Short mmCIF file of C-alpha atoms and ligand atoms in Angstrom, two decimals:
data_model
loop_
_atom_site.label_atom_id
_atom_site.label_comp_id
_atom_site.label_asym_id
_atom_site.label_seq_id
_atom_site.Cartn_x
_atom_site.Cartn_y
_atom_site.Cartn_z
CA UNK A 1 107.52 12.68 174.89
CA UNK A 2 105.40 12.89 171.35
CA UNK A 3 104.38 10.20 169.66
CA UNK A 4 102.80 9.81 166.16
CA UNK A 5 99.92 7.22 166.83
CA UNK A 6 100.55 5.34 163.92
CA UNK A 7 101.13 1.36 163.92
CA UNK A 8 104.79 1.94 163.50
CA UNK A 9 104.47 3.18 167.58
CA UNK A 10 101.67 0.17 168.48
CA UNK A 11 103.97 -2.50 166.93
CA UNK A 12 107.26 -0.95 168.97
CA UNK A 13 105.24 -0.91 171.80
CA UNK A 14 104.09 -4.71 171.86
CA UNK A 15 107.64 -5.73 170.84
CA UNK A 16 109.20 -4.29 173.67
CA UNK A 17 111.57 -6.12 176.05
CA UNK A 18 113.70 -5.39 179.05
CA UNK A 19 114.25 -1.83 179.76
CA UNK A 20 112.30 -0.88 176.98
CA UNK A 21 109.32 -2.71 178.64
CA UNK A 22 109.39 -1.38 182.12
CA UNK A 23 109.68 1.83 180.26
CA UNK A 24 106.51 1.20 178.80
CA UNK A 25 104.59 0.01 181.86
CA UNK A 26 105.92 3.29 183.15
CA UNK A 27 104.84 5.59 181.06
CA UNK A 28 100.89 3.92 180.45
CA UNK A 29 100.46 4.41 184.77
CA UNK A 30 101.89 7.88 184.48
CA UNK A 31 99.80 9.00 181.59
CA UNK A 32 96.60 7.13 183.55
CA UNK A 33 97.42 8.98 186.42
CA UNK A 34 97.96 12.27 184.71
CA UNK A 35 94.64 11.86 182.46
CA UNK A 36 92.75 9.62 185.00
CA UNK A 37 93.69 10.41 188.40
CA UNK A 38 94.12 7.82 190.90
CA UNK A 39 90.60 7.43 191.60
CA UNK A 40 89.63 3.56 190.73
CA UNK A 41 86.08 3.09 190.10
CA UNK A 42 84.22 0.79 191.05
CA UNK A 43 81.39 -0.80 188.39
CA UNK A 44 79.59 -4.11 190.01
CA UNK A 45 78.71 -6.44 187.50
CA UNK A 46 75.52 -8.69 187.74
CA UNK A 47 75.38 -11.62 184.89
CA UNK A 48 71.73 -11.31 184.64
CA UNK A 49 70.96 -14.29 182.24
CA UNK A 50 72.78 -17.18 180.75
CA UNK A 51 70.15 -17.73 177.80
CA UNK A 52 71.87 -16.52 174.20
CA UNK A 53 70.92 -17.44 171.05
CA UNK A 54 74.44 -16.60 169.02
CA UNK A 55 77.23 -19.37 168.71
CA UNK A 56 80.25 -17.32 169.37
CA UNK A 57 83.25 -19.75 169.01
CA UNK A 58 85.17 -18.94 171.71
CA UNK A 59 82.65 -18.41 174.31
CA UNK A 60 81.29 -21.03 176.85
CA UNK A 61 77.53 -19.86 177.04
CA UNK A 62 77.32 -20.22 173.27
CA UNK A 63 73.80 -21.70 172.44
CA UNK A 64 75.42 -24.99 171.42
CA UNK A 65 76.67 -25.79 174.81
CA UNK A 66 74.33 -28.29 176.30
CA UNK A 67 76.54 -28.20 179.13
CA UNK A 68 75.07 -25.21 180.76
CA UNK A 69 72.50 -24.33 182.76
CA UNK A 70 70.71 -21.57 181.67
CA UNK A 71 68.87 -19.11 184.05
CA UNK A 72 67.22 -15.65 184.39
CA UNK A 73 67.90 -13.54 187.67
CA UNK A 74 64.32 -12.62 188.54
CA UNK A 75 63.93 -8.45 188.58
CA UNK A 76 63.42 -8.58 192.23
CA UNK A 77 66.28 -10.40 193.09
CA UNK A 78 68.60 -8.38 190.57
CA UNK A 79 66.84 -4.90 192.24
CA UNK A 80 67.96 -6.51 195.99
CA UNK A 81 71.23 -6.82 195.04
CA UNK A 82 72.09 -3.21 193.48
CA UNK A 83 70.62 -1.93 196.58
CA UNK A 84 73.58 -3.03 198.27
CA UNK A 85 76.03 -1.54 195.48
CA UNK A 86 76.22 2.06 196.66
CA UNK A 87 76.77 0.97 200.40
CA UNK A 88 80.15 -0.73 199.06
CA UNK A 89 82.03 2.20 197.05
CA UNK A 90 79.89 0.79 193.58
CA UNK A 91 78.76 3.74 191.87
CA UNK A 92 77.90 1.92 188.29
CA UNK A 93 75.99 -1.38 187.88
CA UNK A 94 76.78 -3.50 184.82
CA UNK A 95 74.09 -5.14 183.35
CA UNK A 96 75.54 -7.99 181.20
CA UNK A 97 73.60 -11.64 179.37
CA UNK A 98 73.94 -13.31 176.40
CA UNK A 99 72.06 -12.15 173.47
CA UNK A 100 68.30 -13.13 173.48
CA UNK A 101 64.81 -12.36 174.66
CA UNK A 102 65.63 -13.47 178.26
CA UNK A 103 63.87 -10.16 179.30
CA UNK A 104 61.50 -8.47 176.86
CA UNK A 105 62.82 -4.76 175.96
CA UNK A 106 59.94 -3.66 177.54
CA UNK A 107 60.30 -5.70 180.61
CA UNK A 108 64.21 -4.48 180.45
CA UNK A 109 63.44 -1.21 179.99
CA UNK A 110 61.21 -1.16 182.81
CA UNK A 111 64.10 -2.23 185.04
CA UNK A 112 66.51 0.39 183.88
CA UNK A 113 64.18 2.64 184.90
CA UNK A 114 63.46 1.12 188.49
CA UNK A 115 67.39 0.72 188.96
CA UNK A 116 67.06 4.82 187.69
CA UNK A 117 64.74 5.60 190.02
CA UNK A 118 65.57 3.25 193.11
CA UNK A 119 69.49 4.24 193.51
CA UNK A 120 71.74 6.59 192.80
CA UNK A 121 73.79 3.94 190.39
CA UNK A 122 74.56 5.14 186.61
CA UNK A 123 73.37 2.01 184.50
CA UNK A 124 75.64 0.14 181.60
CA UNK A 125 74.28 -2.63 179.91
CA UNK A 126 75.86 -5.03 177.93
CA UNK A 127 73.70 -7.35 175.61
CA UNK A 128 74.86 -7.81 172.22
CA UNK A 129 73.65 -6.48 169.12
CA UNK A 130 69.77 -4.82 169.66
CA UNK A 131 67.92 -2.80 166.82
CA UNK A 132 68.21 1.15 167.03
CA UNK A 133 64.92 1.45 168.83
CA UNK A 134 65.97 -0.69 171.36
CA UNK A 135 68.65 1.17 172.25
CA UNK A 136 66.91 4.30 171.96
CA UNK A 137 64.29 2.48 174.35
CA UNK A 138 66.77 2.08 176.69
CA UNK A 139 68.26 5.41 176.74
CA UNK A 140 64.99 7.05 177.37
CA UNK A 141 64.51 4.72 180.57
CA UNK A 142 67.68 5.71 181.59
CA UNK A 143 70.85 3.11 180.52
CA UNK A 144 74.06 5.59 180.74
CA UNK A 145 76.22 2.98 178.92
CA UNK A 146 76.61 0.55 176.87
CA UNK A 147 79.83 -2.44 176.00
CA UNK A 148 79.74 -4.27 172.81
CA UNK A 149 83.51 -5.12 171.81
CA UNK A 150 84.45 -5.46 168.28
CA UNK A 151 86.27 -8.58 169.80
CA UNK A 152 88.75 -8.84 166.31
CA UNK A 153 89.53 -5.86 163.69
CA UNK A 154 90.07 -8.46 161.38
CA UNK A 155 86.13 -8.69 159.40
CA UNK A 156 87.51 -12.63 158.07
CA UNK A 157 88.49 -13.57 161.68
CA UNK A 158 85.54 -11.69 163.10
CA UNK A 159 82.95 -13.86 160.54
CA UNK A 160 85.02 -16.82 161.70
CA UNK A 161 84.58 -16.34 165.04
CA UNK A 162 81.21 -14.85 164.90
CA UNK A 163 78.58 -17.31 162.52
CA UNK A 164 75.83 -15.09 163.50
CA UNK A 165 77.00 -11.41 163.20
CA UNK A 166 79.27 -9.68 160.37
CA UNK A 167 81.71 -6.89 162.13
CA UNK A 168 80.32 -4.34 160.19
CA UNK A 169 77.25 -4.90 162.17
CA UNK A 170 78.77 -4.48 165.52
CA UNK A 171 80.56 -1.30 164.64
CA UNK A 172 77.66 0.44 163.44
CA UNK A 173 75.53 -0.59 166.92
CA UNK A 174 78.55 1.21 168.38
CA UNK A 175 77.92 4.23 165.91
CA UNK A 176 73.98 4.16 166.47
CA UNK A 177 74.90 4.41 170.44
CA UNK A 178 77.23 7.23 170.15
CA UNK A 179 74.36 8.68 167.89
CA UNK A 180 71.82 8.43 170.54
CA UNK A 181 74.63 9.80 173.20
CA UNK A 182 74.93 6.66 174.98
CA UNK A 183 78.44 6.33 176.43
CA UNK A 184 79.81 3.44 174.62
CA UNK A 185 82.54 1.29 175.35
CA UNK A 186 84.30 -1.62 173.47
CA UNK A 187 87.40 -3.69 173.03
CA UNK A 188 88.84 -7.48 172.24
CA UNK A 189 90.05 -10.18 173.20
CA UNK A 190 94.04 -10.74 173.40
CA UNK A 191 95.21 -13.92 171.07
CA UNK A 192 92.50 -15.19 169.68
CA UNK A 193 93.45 -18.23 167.12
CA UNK A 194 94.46 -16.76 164.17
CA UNK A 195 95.64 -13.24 165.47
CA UNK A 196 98.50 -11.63 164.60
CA UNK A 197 100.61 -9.41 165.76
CA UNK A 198 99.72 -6.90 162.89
CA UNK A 199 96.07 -7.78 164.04
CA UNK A 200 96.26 -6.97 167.46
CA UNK A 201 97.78 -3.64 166.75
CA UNK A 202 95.41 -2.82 164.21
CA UNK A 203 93.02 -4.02 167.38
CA UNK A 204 94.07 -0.89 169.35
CA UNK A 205 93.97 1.39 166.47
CA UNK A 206 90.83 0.69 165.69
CA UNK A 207 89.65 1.34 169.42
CA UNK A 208 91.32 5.03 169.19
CA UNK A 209 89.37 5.56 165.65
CA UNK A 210 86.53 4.92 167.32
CA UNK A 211 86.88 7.37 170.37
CA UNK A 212 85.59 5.14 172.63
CA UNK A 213 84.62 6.33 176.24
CA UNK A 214 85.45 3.06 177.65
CA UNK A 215 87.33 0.17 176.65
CA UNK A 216 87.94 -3.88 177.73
CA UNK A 217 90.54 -5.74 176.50
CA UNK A 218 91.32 -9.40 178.08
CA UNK A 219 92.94 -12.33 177.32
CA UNK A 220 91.56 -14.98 174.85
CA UNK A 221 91.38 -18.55 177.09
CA UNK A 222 90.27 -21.37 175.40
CA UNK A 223 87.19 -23.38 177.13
CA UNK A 224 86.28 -26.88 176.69
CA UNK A 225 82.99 -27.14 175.72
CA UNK A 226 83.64 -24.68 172.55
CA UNK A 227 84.86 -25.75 168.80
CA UNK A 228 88.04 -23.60 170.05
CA UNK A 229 88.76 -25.91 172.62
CA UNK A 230 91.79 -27.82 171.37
CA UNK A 231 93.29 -24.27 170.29
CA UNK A 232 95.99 -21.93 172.40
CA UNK A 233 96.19 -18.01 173.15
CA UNK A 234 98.57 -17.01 169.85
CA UNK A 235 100.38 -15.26 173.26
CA UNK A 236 100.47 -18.39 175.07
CA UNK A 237 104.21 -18.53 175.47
CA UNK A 238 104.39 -14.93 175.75
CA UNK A 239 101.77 -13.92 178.47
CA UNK A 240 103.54 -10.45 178.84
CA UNK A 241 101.83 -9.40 175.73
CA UNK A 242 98.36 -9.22 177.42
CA UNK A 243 100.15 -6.03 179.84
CA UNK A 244 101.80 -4.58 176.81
CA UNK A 245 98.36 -4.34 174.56
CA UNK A 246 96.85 -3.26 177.63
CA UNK A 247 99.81 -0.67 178.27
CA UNK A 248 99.62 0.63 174.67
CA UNK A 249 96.04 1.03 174.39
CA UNK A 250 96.20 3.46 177.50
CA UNK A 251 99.05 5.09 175.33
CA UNK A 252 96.75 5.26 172.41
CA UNK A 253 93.74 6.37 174.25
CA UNK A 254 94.68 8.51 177.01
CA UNK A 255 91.27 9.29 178.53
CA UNK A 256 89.34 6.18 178.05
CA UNK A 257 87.67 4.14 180.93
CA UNK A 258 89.50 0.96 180.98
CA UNK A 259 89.02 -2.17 183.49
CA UNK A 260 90.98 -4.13 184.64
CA UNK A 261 88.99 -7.49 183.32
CA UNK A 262 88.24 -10.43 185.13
CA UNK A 263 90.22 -12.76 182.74
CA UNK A 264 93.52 -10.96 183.74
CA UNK A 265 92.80 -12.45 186.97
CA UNK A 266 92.39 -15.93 185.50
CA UNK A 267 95.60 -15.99 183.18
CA UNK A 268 97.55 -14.62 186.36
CA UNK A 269 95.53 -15.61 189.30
CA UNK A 270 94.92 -12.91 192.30
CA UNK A 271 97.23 -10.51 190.54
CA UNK A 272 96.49 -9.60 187.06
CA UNK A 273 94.06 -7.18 187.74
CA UNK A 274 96.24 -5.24 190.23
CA UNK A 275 98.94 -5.60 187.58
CA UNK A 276 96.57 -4.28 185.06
CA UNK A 277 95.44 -1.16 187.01
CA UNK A 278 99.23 -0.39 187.50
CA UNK A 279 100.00 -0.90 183.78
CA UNK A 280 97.26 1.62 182.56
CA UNK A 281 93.87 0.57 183.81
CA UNK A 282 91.52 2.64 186.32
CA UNK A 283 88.62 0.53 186.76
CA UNK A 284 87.72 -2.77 188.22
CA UNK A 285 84.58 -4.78 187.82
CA UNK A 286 83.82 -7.07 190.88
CA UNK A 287 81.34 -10.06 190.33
CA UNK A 288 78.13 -8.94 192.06
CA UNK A 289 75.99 -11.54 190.51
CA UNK A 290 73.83 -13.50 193.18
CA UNK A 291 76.31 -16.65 194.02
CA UNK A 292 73.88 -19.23 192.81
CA UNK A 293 74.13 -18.40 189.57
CA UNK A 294 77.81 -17.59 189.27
CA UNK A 295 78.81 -21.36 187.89
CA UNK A 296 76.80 -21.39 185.29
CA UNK A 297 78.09 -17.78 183.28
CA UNK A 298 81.71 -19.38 182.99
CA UNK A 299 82.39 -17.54 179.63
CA UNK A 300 86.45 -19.00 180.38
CA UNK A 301 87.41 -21.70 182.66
CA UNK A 302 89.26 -20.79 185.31
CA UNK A 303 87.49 -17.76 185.77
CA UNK A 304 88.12 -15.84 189.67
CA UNK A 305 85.28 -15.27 192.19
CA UNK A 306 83.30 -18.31 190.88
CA UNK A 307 82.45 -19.59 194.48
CA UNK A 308 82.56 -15.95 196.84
CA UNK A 309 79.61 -14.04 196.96
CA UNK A 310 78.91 -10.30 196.24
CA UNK A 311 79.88 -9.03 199.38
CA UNK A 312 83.15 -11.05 199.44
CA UNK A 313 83.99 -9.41 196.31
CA UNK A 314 82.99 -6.05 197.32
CA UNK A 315 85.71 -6.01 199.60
CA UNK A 316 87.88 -7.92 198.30
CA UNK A 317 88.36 -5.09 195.87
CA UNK A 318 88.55 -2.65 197.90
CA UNK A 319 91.34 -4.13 199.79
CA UNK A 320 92.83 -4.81 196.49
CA UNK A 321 92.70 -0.96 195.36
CA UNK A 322 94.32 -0.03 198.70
CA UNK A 323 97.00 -2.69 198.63
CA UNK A 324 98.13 -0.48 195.36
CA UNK A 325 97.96 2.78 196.85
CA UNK A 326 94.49 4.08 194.94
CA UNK A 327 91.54 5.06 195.71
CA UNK A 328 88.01 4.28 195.13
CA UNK A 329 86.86 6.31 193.01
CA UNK A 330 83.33 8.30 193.69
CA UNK A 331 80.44 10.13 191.71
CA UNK A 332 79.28 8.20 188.58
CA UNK A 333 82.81 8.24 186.56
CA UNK A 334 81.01 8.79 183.37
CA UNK A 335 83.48 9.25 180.34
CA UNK A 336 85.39 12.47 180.94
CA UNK A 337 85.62 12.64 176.74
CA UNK A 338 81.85 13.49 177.16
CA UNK A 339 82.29 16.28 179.35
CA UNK A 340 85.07 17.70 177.27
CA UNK A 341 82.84 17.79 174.01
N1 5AD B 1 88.10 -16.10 176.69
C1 5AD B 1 88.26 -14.80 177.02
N2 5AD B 1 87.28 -13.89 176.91
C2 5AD B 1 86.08 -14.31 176.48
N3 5AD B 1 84.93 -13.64 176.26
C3 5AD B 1 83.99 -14.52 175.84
N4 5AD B 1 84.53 -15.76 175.76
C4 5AD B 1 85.84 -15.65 176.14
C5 5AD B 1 86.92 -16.57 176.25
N5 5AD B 1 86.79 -17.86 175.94
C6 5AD B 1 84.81 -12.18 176.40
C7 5AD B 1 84.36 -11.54 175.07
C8 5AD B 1 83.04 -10.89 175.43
C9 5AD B 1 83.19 -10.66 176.93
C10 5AD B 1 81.92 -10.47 177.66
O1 5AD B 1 83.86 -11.82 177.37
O2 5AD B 1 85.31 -10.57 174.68
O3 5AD B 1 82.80 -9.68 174.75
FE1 FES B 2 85.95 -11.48 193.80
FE2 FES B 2 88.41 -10.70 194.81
S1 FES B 2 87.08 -9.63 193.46
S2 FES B 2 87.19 -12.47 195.30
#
């Protein structure tokens, strides 16, 4: 079937119901198969600091939380556990913080390059907004990747949201990145306050304009400690919408990278990420982050994996991937749009 990828087909899409909905689901894990295979890969993710100096509405690390308590995984102890990554079908580790000085670039850099150097792992970071030369910095020690979402395609939402950071400004770190031939990846959150349908289509759109190698998407959950916290997920009678975004995105962007995220597994818990990966996503992100610190990088409450530990994660997810008839995927899965080009 041909589609024009215009809103008119987004907007269908996330209005669908009954037949026209498993129809949908249907055709996102056929097209994911045909573009993606069924290899699932595997990308551990180690929440290497806490400490941020933004105020991001929604999120629970935000510097005004008092609530939390902030730490810095030591380089040695983040360099013991991606040892352990290959050994457990993880061919990518994710490097994700809060936005601040937490690590000096240098002192960052310096660890891309040991992680480089020490393992066979292809290295993502995710860390906010950084200056050009950082980036570049980071490329030339070796980073593969990098995630920054766009989080809302709306810019008045997006400064509402964001106090410290204008949407303009995250697109064009996305556009310096691509520049320096980083893979980048991006995305937003489902049902934010204030999102509309018309917004969240305009979300995916946006993500195909920007011909993104990889791309998260997860549900908006509203956590206490945040200005946010009295408000509800604009889906939050409709939860189905969180699978149909995610289902027309893969329609929209046939050979991205997309995860199945974490907060998929908190809105539907122990399930939504299987649902996810059979309703157009091919990669899942277990928690690898040492279990002492896992508590305190609650982002969302009710967040999965909060008290197991790396290795109970590591297979869990790989029981999970064959309890849906995939496999695990292996090499680095860098973008495949990146090959083609
Ligand atoms: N609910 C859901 N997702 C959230 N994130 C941050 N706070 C929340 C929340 N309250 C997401 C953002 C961010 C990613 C790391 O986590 O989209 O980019
Ligand atoms: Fe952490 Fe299943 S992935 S317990």
């Amino acid at each position: 079937m041909t589609h024009s990828f215009d809103k008119e087909f987004a907007l269908r899409g996330l209005s669908a119901t009954g037949q026209e909905l498993s129809d949908l689901y249907r055709e996102a894990d056929s097209l994911r198969r045909q573009t993606m295979s069924d290899a699932v890969y595997i990308r551990g993710i180690i929440e290497f600091s806490n400490v941020c100096h933004n105020d991001c509405l929604y999120c629970g690390i935000r510097a005004g939380n008092r609530n939390v308590t902030r730490y810095v995984i030591p380089a040695e102890e983040i360099m013991a556990t991606v040892r352990q990554m290959p050994g457990m079908g993880q061919t990518t580790v994710v490097l994700q913080s809060g936005e601040s000085q937490a690590y000096s670039d240098q002192e960052f850099g310096q660890l891309i390059e040991r992680i480089k150097t020490e393992t066979s792992l292809a290295v993502t970071v995710s860390a906010g907004n950084r200056p050009r030369d950082v980036y570049r910095y980071w490329k030339e020690c070796g980073m593969d990747r990098y995630l920054i979402r766009f989080e809302t395609s709306d810019p008045k939402l997006f400064h509402y949201l964001h106090p410290d950071c204008l949407l303009s400004e995250r697109l064009n770190c996305l556009h310096v990145l691509r520049e320096l031939g980083v893979q980048a990846g991006s995305g937003f959150m489902i049902g934010v306050p204030g999102e509309t349908l018309d917004i969240l289509a305009d979300n995916i759109l946006l993500c195909r304009e920007l011909e993104l190698d990889m791309i998260g998407i997860g549900p908006f959950i509203p956590h206490p400690d945040t200005p946010l916290a009295e408000e509800k997920n604009a889906y939050a009678s409709d939860s189905e919408m969180f699978f149909k975004a995610l289902a027309v995105l893969r329609l929209f962007n046939p050979d991205a990278h997309i995860p199945a995220t974490t907060a998929f597994d908190a809105v539907f818990p122990g399930k939504g990420r299987n649902l996810a990966l059979q309703r157009g996503a091919n990669v899942f992100m277990p928690n690898s982050t040492p279990a002492q610190y896992r508590e305190h990088y609650q982002l969302y409450p009710g967040k999965p994996c909060i008290a197991e530990t790396s290795d109970q994660c590591a297979h869990c997810v790989l029981a999970r991937i064959r309890a849906i008839d995939r496999t695990i995927g292996t090499g680095p899965g860098h973008s495949i749009r990146q090959k083609s080009k």
